[in-house]
PDB file of C-alpha atoms in Angstrom:
ATOM      1  CA  MET A  28       0.000   0.000   0.000  1.00 44.00           C
ATOM      2  CA  GLY A  29       1.079   3.553  -0.518  1.00 48.00           C
ATOM      3  CA  THR A  30       2.476   5.444   2.430  1.00 48.00           C
ATOM      4  CA  GLY A  31       2.178   8.964   3.755  1.00 49.00           C
ATOM      5  CA  ALA A  32       4.760  10.085   1.198  1.00 43.00           C
ATOM      6  CA  GLU A  33       2.238   9.745  -1.641  1.00 46.00           C
ATOM      7  CA  LYS A  34      -0.422  11.551   0.354  1.00 50.00           C
ATOM      8  CA  ALA A  35       1.927  14.485   1.114  1.00 62.00           C
ATOM      9  CA  ARG A  36       3.182  14.982  -2.446  1.00 75.00           C
ATOM     10  CA  PRO A  37       0.557  15.112  -5.207  1.00 90.00           C
ATOM     11  CA  LEU A  38       0.848  12.718  -8.111  1.00 92.00           C
ATOM     12  CA  SER A  39       1.822  14.484 -11.301  1.00 91.00           C
ATOM     13  CA  ASP A  40       1.635  17.747  -9.283  1.00 91.00           C
ATOM     14  CA  ARG A  41      -2.107  17.419  -9.532  1.00 94.00           C
ATOM     15  CA  TYR A  42      -3.719  14.493  -7.691  1.00 96.00           C
ATOM     16  CA  HIS A  43      -3.769  14.526  -3.867  1.00 95.00           C
ATOM     17  CA  LEU A  44      -4.391  11.094  -2.319  1.00 95.00           C
ATOM     18  CA  THR A  45      -6.540  11.235   0.814  1.00 94.00           C
ATOM     19  CA  SER A  46      -7.552   7.729   1.935  1.00 93.00           C
ATOM     20  CA  PRO A  47      -7.789   4.146   0.642  1.00 92.00           C
ATOM     21  CA  ILE A  48     -11.353   3.114  -0.209  1.00 88.00           C
ATOM     22  CA  GLY A  49     -11.010  -0.414  -1.553  1.00 81.00           C
ATOM     23  CA  GLN A  50      -8.922  -3.087  -3.180  1.00 77.00           C
ATOM     24  CA  ASP A  51      -9.364  -5.372  -6.168  1.00 64.00           C
ATOM     25  CA  GLY A  52      -7.277  -7.990  -7.937  1.00 61.00           C
ATOM     26  CA  MET A  53      -4.859  -5.400  -9.317  1.00 67.00           C
ATOM     27  CA  GLY A  54      -4.262  -2.990  -6.476  1.00 77.00           C
ATOM     28  CA  ILE A  55      -5.551  -0.457  -3.968  1.00 87.00           C
ATOM     29  CA  VAL A  56      -8.106   2.200  -4.885  1.00 90.00           C
ATOM     30  CA  TRP A  57      -7.625   5.640  -3.301  1.00 93.00           C
ATOM     31  CA  ARG A  58      -9.950   8.569  -2.813  1.00 95.00           C
ATOM     32  CA  ALA A  59      -8.160  11.604  -4.245  1.00 96.00           C
ATOM     33  CA  HIS A  60      -8.649  15.211  -5.285  1.00 96.00           C
ATOM     34  CA  ASP A  61      -7.814  16.632  -8.700  1.00 96.00           C
ATOM     35  CA  SER A  62      -6.533  20.131  -7.941  1.00 95.00           C
ATOM     36  CA  LEU A  63      -6.534  21.153 -11.610  1.00 94.00           C
ATOM     37  CA  LEU A  64     -10.182  20.405 -12.336  1.00 94.00           C
ATOM     38  CA  ARG A  65     -11.199  20.739  -8.679  1.00 95.00           C
ATOM     39  CA  ARG A  66     -13.051  17.458  -8.448  1.00 95.00           C
ATOM     40  CA  ASN A  67     -12.771  14.271  -6.411  1.00 96.00           C
ATOM     41  CA  VAL A  68     -11.600  11.154  -8.220  1.00 96.00           C
ATOM     42  CA  ALA A  69     -10.664   7.549  -7.516  1.00 94.00           C
ATOM     43  CA  ILE A  70      -7.099   6.450  -8.257  1.00 93.00           C
ATOM     44  CA  LYS A  71      -6.045   2.814  -8.503  1.00 88.00           C
ATOM     45  CA  GLU A  72      -2.480   2.166  -7.366  1.00 87.00           C
ATOM     46  CA  ILE A  73      -1.300  -0.838  -9.340  1.00 79.00           C
ATOM     47  CA  GLN A  74       0.410  -3.415  -7.150  1.00 71.00           C
ATOM     48  CA  PRO A  75       2.291  -6.044  -9.151  1.00 63.00           C
ATOM     49  CA  ARG A  76       2.174  -9.705  -8.269  1.00 56.00           C
ATOM     50  CA  PHE A  77       5.342 -11.116  -6.710  1.00 48.00           C
ATOM     51  CA  GLY A  78       7.004 -13.883  -8.667  1.00 48.00           C
ATOM     52  CA  GLU A  79      10.111 -15.930  -8.165  1.00 43.00           C
ATOM     53  CA  TYR A  80      12.364 -12.915  -8.713  1.00 45.00           C
ATOM     54  CA  GLY A  81      10.284 -10.232  -7.049  1.00 47.00           C
ATOM     55  CA  ALA A  82       7.515  -7.936  -8.268  1.00 51.00           C
ATOM     56  CA  ASP A  83       6.469  -8.412 -11.879  1.00 60.00           C
ATOM     57  CA  MET A  84       6.383  -4.766 -12.955  1.00 63.00           C
ATOM     58  CA  ARG A  85       6.290  -5.667 -16.633  1.00 70.00           C
ATOM     59  CA  ASP A  86       3.100  -7.674 -16.121  1.00 69.00           C
ATOM     60  CA  ALA A  87       1.610  -4.945 -13.913  1.00 64.00           C
ATOM     61  CA  ARG A  88       2.307  -2.322 -16.553  1.00 69.00           C
ATOM     62  CA  ARG A  89       0.763  -4.449 -19.276  1.00 71.00           C
ATOM     63  CA  ARG A  90      -2.384  -5.067 -17.238  1.00 67.00           C
ATOM     64  CA  ALA A  91      -2.702  -1.417 -16.209  1.00 67.00           C
ATOM     65  CA  LEU A  92      -2.367  -0.245 -19.794  1.00 73.00           C
ATOM     66  CA  ARG A  93      -4.950  -2.807 -20.866  1.00 71.00           C
ATOM     67  CA  GLU A  94      -7.407  -1.666 -18.217  1.00 65.00           C
ATOM     68  CA  ALA A  95      -6.952   2.016 -18.989  1.00 70.00           C
ATOM     69  CA  ARG A  96      -7.154   1.569 -22.757  1.00 73.00           C
ATOM     70  CA  SER A  97     -10.133  -0.774 -22.603  1.00 71.00           C
ATOM     71  CA  ALA A  98     -12.233   1.328 -20.238  1.00 73.00           C
ATOM     72  CA  GLY A  99     -10.915   4.619 -21.616  1.00 76.00           C
ATOM     73  CA  ARG A 100     -12.429   3.999 -25.043  1.00 79.00           C
ATOM     74  CA  LEU A 101     -15.888   3.435 -23.539  1.00 86.00           C
ATOM     75  CA  ASN A 102     -18.437   6.111 -22.716  1.00 88.00           C
ATOM     76  CA  HIS A 103     -21.592   4.764 -21.102  1.00 92.00           C
ATOM     77  CA  PRO A 104     -23.365   5.403 -17.760  1.00 93.00           C
ATOM     78  CA  ALA A 105     -23.045   1.693 -16.900  1.00 94.00           C
ATOM     79  CA  VAL A 106     -19.251   1.615 -17.440  1.00 93.00           C
ATOM     80  CA  ILE A 107     -16.851   3.352 -15.066  1.00 89.00           C
ATOM     81  CA  SER A 108     -15.075   6.323 -16.655  1.00 88.00           C
ATOM     82  CA  VAL A 109     -11.271   6.372 -16.852  1.00 85.00           C
ATOM     83  CA  HIS A 110      -9.698   9.859 -16.889  1.00 89.00           C
ATOM     84  CA  ASP A 111      -5.935   9.359 -16.876  1.00 86.00           C
ATOM     85  CA  LEU A 112      -3.007   6.923 -16.582  1.00 84.00           C
ATOM     86  CA  LEU A 113       0.128   7.940 -14.684  1.00 87.00           C
ATOM     87  CA  GLU A 114       3.541   6.393 -14.252  1.00 84.00           C
ATOM     88  CA  GLU A 115       5.473   7.898 -11.363  1.00 84.00           C
ATOM     89  CA  ASP A 116       8.266   6.687  -9.066  1.00 77.00           C
ATOM     90  CA  GLY A 117       8.208   3.294 -10.730  1.00 75.00           C
ATOM     91  CA  ARG A 118       4.507   2.795 -10.039  1.00 81.00           C
ATOM     92  CA  LEU A 119       1.380   2.973 -12.169  1.00 82.00           C
ATOM     93  CA  TRP A 120      -1.821   4.814 -11.279  1.00 89.00           C
ATOM     94  CA  ILE A 121      -5.199   4.787 -13.063  1.00 86.00           C
ATOM     95  CA  VAL A 122      -7.413   7.845 -12.470  1.00 91.00           C
ATOM     96  CA  MET A 123     -11.150   7.118 -12.580  1.00 90.00           C
ATOM     97  CA  GLU A 124     -14.454   8.698 -11.661  1.00 93.00           C
ATOM     98  CA  LEU A 125     -15.263   8.483  -7.964  1.00 94.00           C
ATOM     99  CA  LEU A 126     -18.542   6.752  -7.143  1.00 91.00           C
ATOM    100  CA  GLU A 127     -20.231   6.589  -3.759  1.00 88.00           C
ATOM    101  CA  ALA A 128     -21.458   3.055  -4.159  1.00 90.00           C
ATOM    102  CA  LEU A 129     -21.776  -0.433  -2.763  1.00 92.00           C
ATOM    103  CA  THR A 130     -20.726  -3.431  -4.777  1.00 94.00           C
ATOM    104  CA  LEU A 131     -23.345  -6.004  -5.645  1.00 97.00           C
ATOM    105  CA  LYS A 132     -21.432  -8.449  -3.432  1.00 95.00           C
ATOM    106  CA  GLU A 133     -21.609  -6.088  -0.438  1.00 95.00           C
ATOM    107  CA  THR A 134     -25.306  -5.429  -1.019  1.00 96.00           C
ATOM    108  CA  VAL A 135     -26.190  -9.126  -1.134  1.00 97.00           C
ATOM    109  CA  ARG A 136     -24.051  -9.750   1.944  1.00 95.00           C
ATOM    110  CA  HIS A 137     -26.074  -7.122   3.834  1.00 96.00           C
ATOM    111  CA  MET A 138     -29.486  -8.268   2.618  1.00 96.00           C
ATOM    112  CA  GLY A 139     -29.109 -11.993   2.004  1.00 96.00           C
ATOM    113  CA  HIS A 140     -30.620 -11.751  -1.464  1.00 97.00           C
ATOM    114  CA  LEU A 141     -32.306  -9.072  -3.559  1.00 97.00           C
ATOM    115  CA  PRO A 142     -35.921  -8.831  -4.717  1.00 96.00           C
ATOM    116  CA  ILE A 143     -36.708  -9.940  -8.250  1.00 96.00           C
ATOM    117  CA  HIS A 144     -37.565  -6.431  -9.498  1.00 95.00           C
ATOM    118  CA  TRP A 145     -34.258  -5.036  -8.194  1.00 95.00           C
ATOM    119  CA  VAL A 146     -32.275  -7.783  -9.891  1.00 97.00           C
ATOM    120  CA  ALA A 147     -34.150  -7.336 -13.175  1.00 96.00           C
ATOM    121  CA  TRP A 148     -33.453  -3.579 -13.110  1.00 95.00           C
ATOM    122  CA  ILE A 149     -29.788  -4.101 -12.254  1.00 96.00           C
ATOM    123  CA  GLY A 150     -29.504  -6.596 -15.105  1.00 97.00           C
ATOM    124  CA  PHE A 151     -31.263  -4.377 -17.633  1.00 96.00           C
ATOM    125  CA  GLN A 152     -29.038  -1.392 -16.902  1.00 95.00           C
ATOM    126  CA  LEU A 153     -25.847  -3.447 -16.779  1.00 96.00           C
ATOM    127  CA  LEU A 154     -26.720  -5.053 -20.090  1.00 96.00           C
ATOM    128  CA  GLY A 155     -26.681  -1.616 -21.714  1.00 94.00           C
ATOM    129  CA  GLY A 156     -23.072  -1.078 -20.629  1.00 94.00           C
ATOM    130  CA  LEU A 157     -22.077  -4.577 -21.727  1.00 94.00           C
ATOM    131  CA  ARG A 158     -23.678  -4.042 -25.141  1.00 94.00           C
ATOM    132  CA  HIS A 159     -21.728  -0.792 -25.490  1.00 92.00           C
ATOM    133  CA  ALA A 160     -18.439  -2.482 -24.550  1.00 91.00           C
ATOM    134  CA  HIS A 161     -18.947  -5.395 -26.930  1.00 92.00           C
ATOM    135  CA  GLY A 162     -19.916  -2.980 -29.682  1.00 90.00           C
ATOM    136  CA  ALA A 163     -16.547  -1.269 -29.190  1.00 87.00           C
ATOM    137  CA  GLY A 164     -14.776  -4.623 -29.382  1.00 86.00           C
ATOM    138  CA  VAL A 165     -14.029  -4.823 -25.636  1.00 87.00           C
ATOM    139  CA  LEU A 166     -14.611  -8.018 -23.650  1.00 89.00           C
ATOM    140  CA  HIS A 167     -14.581  -7.709 -19.873  1.00 89.00           C
ATOM    141  CA  ARG A 168     -13.704 -11.350 -19.019  1.00 87.00           C
ATOM    142  CA  SER A 169     -14.173 -10.927 -15.259  1.00 88.00           C
ATOM    143  CA  ILE A 170     -17.753  -9.815 -14.568  1.00 95.00           C
ATOM    144  CA  ASN A 171     -18.679 -10.723 -11.011  1.00 94.00           C
ATOM    145  CA  PRO A 172     -20.506  -9.151  -8.042  1.00 96.00           C
ATOM    146  CA  ARG A 173     -17.311  -7.483  -6.762  1.00 92.00           C
ATOM    147  CA  ASN A 174     -17.019  -5.204  -9.798  1.00 91.00           C
ATOM    148  CA  ILE A 175     -20.694  -4.322 -10.241  1.00 96.00           C
ATOM    149  CA  LEU A 176     -21.254  -1.018  -8.414  1.00 95.00           C
ATOM    150  CA  LEU A 177     -24.644   0.230  -7.223  1.00 96.00           C
ATOM    151  CA  THR A 178     -25.215   3.928  -6.603  1.00 91.00           C
ATOM    152  CA  GLY A 179     -28.527   5.613  -5.920  1.00 81.00           C
ATOM    153  CA  ASP A 180     -29.403   5.719  -9.620  1.00 87.00           C
ATOM    154  CA  ARG A 181     -26.711   3.870 -11.587  1.00 93.00           C
ATOM    155  CA  VAL A 182     -25.423   0.366 -12.116  1.00 95.00           C
ATOM    156  CA  VAL A 183     -21.756   0.544 -13.109  1.00 95.00           C
ATOM    157  CA  LEU A 184     -19.365  -2.127 -14.367  1.00 93.00           C
ATOM    158  CA  ALA A 185     -15.812  -1.575 -13.120  1.00 88.00           C
ATOM    159  CA  ASP A 186     -12.421  -3.322 -13.190  1.00 81.00           C
ATOM    160  CA  PHE A 187     -11.467  -3.970 -16.777  1.00 75.00           C
ATOM    161  CA  GLY A 188      -8.167  -5.288 -15.417  1.00 62.00           C
ATOM    162  CA  ILE A 189      -8.146  -8.418 -17.577  1.00 61.00           C
ATOM    163  CA  ALA A 190     -10.332  -6.985 -20.310  1.00 63.00           C
ATOM    164  CA  ALA A 191      -9.471  -7.993 -23.846  1.00 62.00           C
ATOM    165  CA  LEU A 192      -9.954  -6.182 -27.102  1.00 60.00           C
ATOM    166  CA  HIS A 193     -12.053  -8.637 -29.116  1.00 62.00           C
ATOM    167  CA  ARG A 194     -10.050 -10.349 -31.866  1.00 53.00           C
ATOM    168  CA  ASP A 195      -6.757  -9.356 -30.208  1.00 53.00           C
ATOM    169  CA  SER A 196      -4.709 -12.497 -30.791  1.00 43.00           C
ATOM    170  CA  GLY A 197      -1.980 -11.267 -28.437  1.00 47.00           C
ATOM    171  CA  THR A 198      -4.210 -11.484 -25.371  1.00 49.00           C
ATOM    172  CA  SER A 199      -3.507 -14.380 -23.015  1.00 50.00           C
ATOM    173  CA  THR A 200      -6.247 -16.883 -22.223  1.00 50.00           C
ATOM    174  CA  THR A 201      -4.809 -17.492 -18.749  1.00 50.00           C
ATOM    175  CA  LEU A 202      -7.226 -16.772 -15.919  1.00 48.00           C
ATOM    176  CA  PRO A 203      -5.802 -15.565 -12.590  1.00 48.00           C
ATOM    177  CA  LEU A 204      -7.271 -17.531  -9.665  1.00 42.00           C
ATOM    178  CA  THR A 205      -8.136 -14.240  -7.937  1.00 47.00           C
ATOM    179  CA  HIS A 206     -10.840 -13.500 -10.484  1.00 55.00           C
ATOM    180  CA  ALA A 207     -13.853 -15.275  -8.887  1.00 76.00           C
ATOM    181  CA  PRO A 208     -13.885 -18.687 -10.647  1.00 86.00           C
ATOM    182  CA  ALA A 209     -17.518 -19.296  -9.620  1.00 91.00           C
ATOM    183  CA  PHE A 210     -18.491 -16.515 -12.055  1.00 94.00           C
ATOM    184  CA  ILE A 211     -16.352 -17.579 -15.023  1.00 93.00           C
ATOM    185  CA  ALA A 212     -17.981 -19.385 -17.945  1.00 94.00           C
ATOM    186  CA  PRO A 213     -17.401 -23.176 -18.119  1.00 94.00           C
ATOM    187  CA  GLU A 214     -15.614 -23.002 -21.471  1.00 94.00           C
ATOM    188  CA  ARG A 215     -13.186 -20.413 -20.085  1.00 91.00           C
ATOM    189  CA  LEU A 216     -12.381 -22.651 -17.116  1.00 90.00           C
ATOM    190  CA  ARG A 217     -11.544 -25.364 -19.627  1.00 91.00           C
ATOM    191  CA  GLY A 218      -9.060 -23.040 -21.325  1.00 90.00           C
ATOM    192  CA  GLY A 219     -11.281 -21.707 -24.117  1.00 90.00           C
ATOM    193  CA  LEU A 220     -10.852 -18.319 -25.714  1.00 89.00           C
ATOM    194  CA  PRO A 221     -12.720 -15.282 -24.334  1.00 88.00           C
ATOM    195  CA  THR A 222     -15.900 -14.475 -26.264  1.00 93.00           C
ATOM    196  CA  PRO A 223     -18.980 -12.271 -25.827  1.00 95.00           C
ATOM    197  CA  ALA A 224     -20.871 -15.437 -24.806  1.00 96.00           C
ATOM    198  CA  GLY A 225     -18.432 -15.864 -21.907  1.00 95.00           C
ATOM    199  CA  ASP A 226     -19.211 -12.369 -20.659  1.00 96.00           C
ATOM    200  CA  LEU A 227     -22.925 -13.172 -20.892  1.00 97.00           C
ATOM    201  CA  TRP A 228     -22.476 -16.283 -18.741  1.00 97.00           C
ATOM    202  CA  SER A 229     -20.672 -14.217 -16.086  1.00 96.00           C
ATOM    203  CA  PHE A 230     -23.400 -11.582 -16.310  1.00 98.00           C
ATOM    204  CA  GLY A 231     -26.050 -14.259 -15.762  1.00 98.00           C
ATOM    205  CA  ALA A 232     -24.085 -15.777 -12.881  1.00 97.00           C
ATOM    206  CA  SER A 233     -23.939 -12.366 -11.175  1.00 98.00           C
ATOM    207  CA  LEU A 234     -27.715 -11.946 -11.480  1.00 98.00           C
ATOM    208  CA  TYR A 235     -28.170 -15.485 -10.126  1.00 98.00           C
ATOM    209  CA  PHE A 236     -26.035 -14.518  -7.117  1.00 97.00           C
ATOM    210  CA  ALA A 237     -28.118 -11.386  -6.567  1.00 98.00           C
ATOM    211  CA  VAL A 238     -31.504 -13.102  -6.537  1.00 97.00           C
ATOM    212  CA  GLU A 239     -30.492 -16.420  -4.923  1.00 97.00           C
ATOM    213  CA  GLY A 240     -27.906 -15.086  -2.467  1.00 96.00           C
ATOM    214  CA  ARG A 241     -25.213 -17.558  -3.539  1.00 95.00           C
ATOM    215  CA  PRO A 242     -23.058 -18.229  -6.608  1.00 94.00           C
ATOM    216  CA  PRO A 243     -24.412 -20.524  -9.324  1.00 91.00           C
ATOM    217  CA  ARG A 244     -21.573 -22.936  -8.555  1.00 74.00           C
ATOM    218  CA  SER A 245     -19.881 -23.548  -5.240  1.00 56.00           C
ATOM    219  CA  GLY A 246     -17.215 -25.669  -3.635  1.00 43.00           C
ATOM    220  CA  HIS A 247     -14.994 -26.145  -6.666  1.00 44.00           C
ATOM    221  CA  ARG A 248     -11.645 -25.089  -8.045  1.00 44.00           C
ATOM    222  CA  PRO A 249     -11.100 -23.946 -11.661  1.00 43.00           C
ATOM    223  CA  THR A 250      -9.401 -27.107 -12.912  1.00 43.00           C
ATOM    224  CA  PRO A 251      -9.147 -27.214 -16.708  1.00 41.00           C
ATOM    225  CA  HIS A 252     -10.624 -30.721 -17.125  1.00 39.00           C
ATOM    226  CA  GLY A 253     -12.256 -31.574 -13.796  1.00 38.00           C
ATOM    227  CA  PRO A 254     -16.019 -31.945 -13.375  1.00 37.00           C
ATOM    228  CA  ALA A 255     -16.235 -28.606 -11.574  1.00 43.00           C
ATOM    229  CA  ALA A 256     -15.594 -26.721 -14.813  1.00 42.00           C
ATOM    230  CA  GLY A 257     -18.669 -28.250 -16.416  1.00 42.00           C
ATOM    231  CA  ARG A 258     -21.103 -28.324 -13.505  1.00 49.00           C
ATOM    232  CA  ASN A 259     -24.551 -26.987 -14.136  1.00 53.00           C
ATOM    233  CA  PRO A 260     -25.732 -24.109 -11.955  1.00 63.00           C
ATOM    234  CA  GLU A 261     -27.362 -25.211  -8.726  1.00 66.00           C
ATOM    235  CA  THR A 262     -31.143 -25.223  -8.339  1.00 84.00           C
ATOM    236  CA  MET A 263     -32.915 -21.855  -8.254  1.00 93.00           C
ATOM    237  CA  VAL A 264     -35.424 -21.320  -5.454  1.00 93.00           C
ATOM    238  CA  ARG A 265     -35.998 -17.533  -5.437  1.00 95.00           C
ATOM    239  CA  ALA A 266     -35.581 -16.547  -9.083  1.00 96.00           C
ATOM    240  CA  GLY A 267     -39.282 -16.665  -9.961  1.00 95.00           C
ATOM    241  CA  ALA A 268     -39.867 -14.730 -13.186  1.00 96.00           C
ATOM    242  CA  LEU A 269     -36.103 -14.429 -13.683  1.00 97.00           C
ATOM    243  CA  ARG A 270     -35.662 -18.195 -14.040  1.00 97.00           C
ATOM    244  CA  PRO A 271     -36.031 -18.323 -17.880  1.00 97.00           C
ATOM    245  CA  VAL A 272     -33.453 -15.576 -18.517  1.00 97.00           C
ATOM    246  CA  LEU A 273     -31.006 -17.064 -16.007  1.00 97.00           C
ATOM    247  CA  GLU A 274     -31.369 -20.541 -17.460  1.00 96.00           C
ATOM    248  CA  GLY A 275     -30.812 -19.105 -20.928  1.00 97.00           C
ATOM    249  CA  LEU A 276     -27.682 -17.196 -19.927  1.00 97.00           C
ATOM    250  CA  LEU A 277     -26.174 -20.063 -17.906  1.00 96.00           C
ATOM    251  CA  ARG A 278     -26.318 -22.796 -20.540  1.00 96.00           C
ATOM    252  CA  ARG A 279     -23.054 -24.747 -20.639  1.00 94.00           C
ATOM    253  CA  ASP A 280     -22.854 -24.622 -24.435  1.00 96.00           C
ATOM    254  CA  PRO A 281     -21.971 -21.027 -25.421  1.00 96.00           C
ATOM    255  CA  ALA A 282     -23.673 -21.477 -28.798  1.00 96.00           C
ATOM    256  CA  ALA A 283     -26.933 -22.337 -27.033  1.00 97.00           C
ATOM    257  CA  ARG A 284     -27.002 -19.297 -24.750  1.00 97.00           C
ATOM    258  CA  ILE A 285     -29.549 -16.604 -25.356  1.00 98.00           C
ATOM    259  CA  SER A 286     -28.304 -13.463 -27.062  1.00 97.00           C
ATOM    260  CA  MET A 287     -27.871 -10.059 -25.481  1.00 96.00           C
ATOM    261  CA  GLY A 288     -30.967  -8.850 -27.300  1.00 96.00           C
ATOM    262  CA  GLN A 289     -33.051 -11.771 -26.038  1.00 97.00           C
ATOM    263  CA  ALA A 290     -31.820 -11.190 -22.483  1.00 97.00           C
ATOM    264  CA  GLY A 291     -32.725  -7.513 -22.706  1.00 96.00           C
ATOM    265  CA  ARG A 292     -36.253  -8.257 -23.934  1.00 96.00           C
ATOM    266  CA  MET A 293     -36.795 -10.879 -21.234  1.00 97.00           C
ATOM    267  CA  LEU A 294     -35.584  -8.563 -18.460  1.00 97.00           C
ATOM    268  CA  SER A 295     -37.766  -5.773 -19.823  1.00 95.00           C
ATOM    269  CA  ALA A 296     -40.774  -8.113 -19.716  1.00 95.00           C
ATOM    270  CA  VAL A 297     -40.028  -8.990 -16.078  1.00 96.00           C
ATOM    271  CA  LEU A 298     -39.815  -5.304 -15.170  1.00 94.00           C
ATOM    272  CA  HIS A 299     -43.069  -4.584 -16.970  1.00 93.00           C
ATOM    273  CA  ALA A 300     -44.794  -7.418 -15.108  1.00 91.00           C
ATOM    274  CA  GLU A 301     -43.368  -6.122 -11.819  1.00 86.00           C
ATOM    275  CA  GLY A 302     -44.593  -2.600 -12.584  1.00 85.00           C
ATOM    276  CA  VAL A 303     -41.093  -1.072 -12.568  1.00 83.00           C
ATOM    277  CA  ALA A 304     -40.399   1.874 -14.889  1.00 75.00           C
ATOM    278  CA  LEU A 305     -37.060   1.508 -16.671  1.00 69.00           C
ATOM    279  CA  ALA A 306     -36.172   5.181 -16.161  1.00 56.00           C
ATOM    280  CA  ARG A 307     -36.836   5.215 -12.411  1.00 46.00           C
ATOM    281  CA  PRO A 308     -34.598   2.809 -10.507  1.00 46.00           C
ATOM    282  CA  ARG A 309     -34.836   2.043  -6.822  1.00 45.00           C
ATOM    283  CA  LEU A 310     -31.419   0.688  -5.924  1.00 48.00           C
ATOM    284  CA  PRO A 311     -29.441   0.439  -2.700  1.00 46.00           C
ATOM    285  CA  ALA A 312     -26.629   2.900  -2.119  1.00 44.00           C
ATOM    286  CA  ALA A 313     -24.952   3.596   1.224  1.00 42.00           C
ATOM    287  CA  ARG A 314     -28.176   2.852   3.110  1.00 46.00           C
ATOM    288  CA  LEU A 315     -30.548   0.008   2.303  1.00 46.00           C
ATOM    289  CA  PRO A 316     -34.309   0.721   2.422  1.00 44.00           C
ATOM    290  CA  PRO A 317     -36.179  -1.036   5.245  1.00 45.00           C
ATOM    291  CA  ASP A 318     -38.923  -2.212   2.848  1.00 48.00           C
ATOM    292  CA  ALA A 319     -36.580  -3.936   0.410  1.00 42.00           C
ATOM    293  CA  TYR A 320     -38.598  -7.145   0.440  1.00 36.00           C
ATOM    294  CA  ALA A 321     -41.997  -5.481   0.280  1.00 36.00           C
TER     295      ALA A 321
END
């Protein structure tokens, strides 16, 4: 983690770090202030993995550049905005928009599981960001409840740390174990190439987690050929009207999965049946409403 030295001296003579606010698979995220534009931002301090000969700065730099370039080319309310990439004192820093939000994982941990209409709205909004990313040729490859952020009125997909530009043959197919194997598509666990269908499986698995309160698979390790990689999702007991869309997204065969358009229409139908207007979300932020299950 950074020390008081970074907090005392601004990065790039512009960004003042104030306090750490979180951590993901790539590093620590700081709350900071941009003195030039006079706004608060979030800055991710990239922390390289330690290998046999010490920190792998080359790998850290490659991943940081990939995250910044992938997210930086996107502009959608459901995708976190990247403002800048810095390299200073041998370390890398990604400057992003600052969101006052809970992750989907934190929200489910607090509540146990979410109501069907909340999950349908979260899914519908998130699907818009995913459609935008795929349209720009960007695959996320690590969608899971830890990087889905919920504010008072937005659903935001963050952490493009292992994102791939679609059709980029130079991108590794290796999956770090830190990236939530329970939410990775079966074909990816078996060593298959990243595809839009893989992102859709992870998207469906995250919605399953939200409505059921548990991952679609549990108690397994991501072995390339073991039975865990091909296990079907566990039985749904709370999904209700969401069951058809979840079953369609979580099919083991990527060619048999429903499309993004089909998923969007099915989620829209659920929202319509639940009487939820698409333009007026009711999502948890820092405080959860007492009538969440009403």
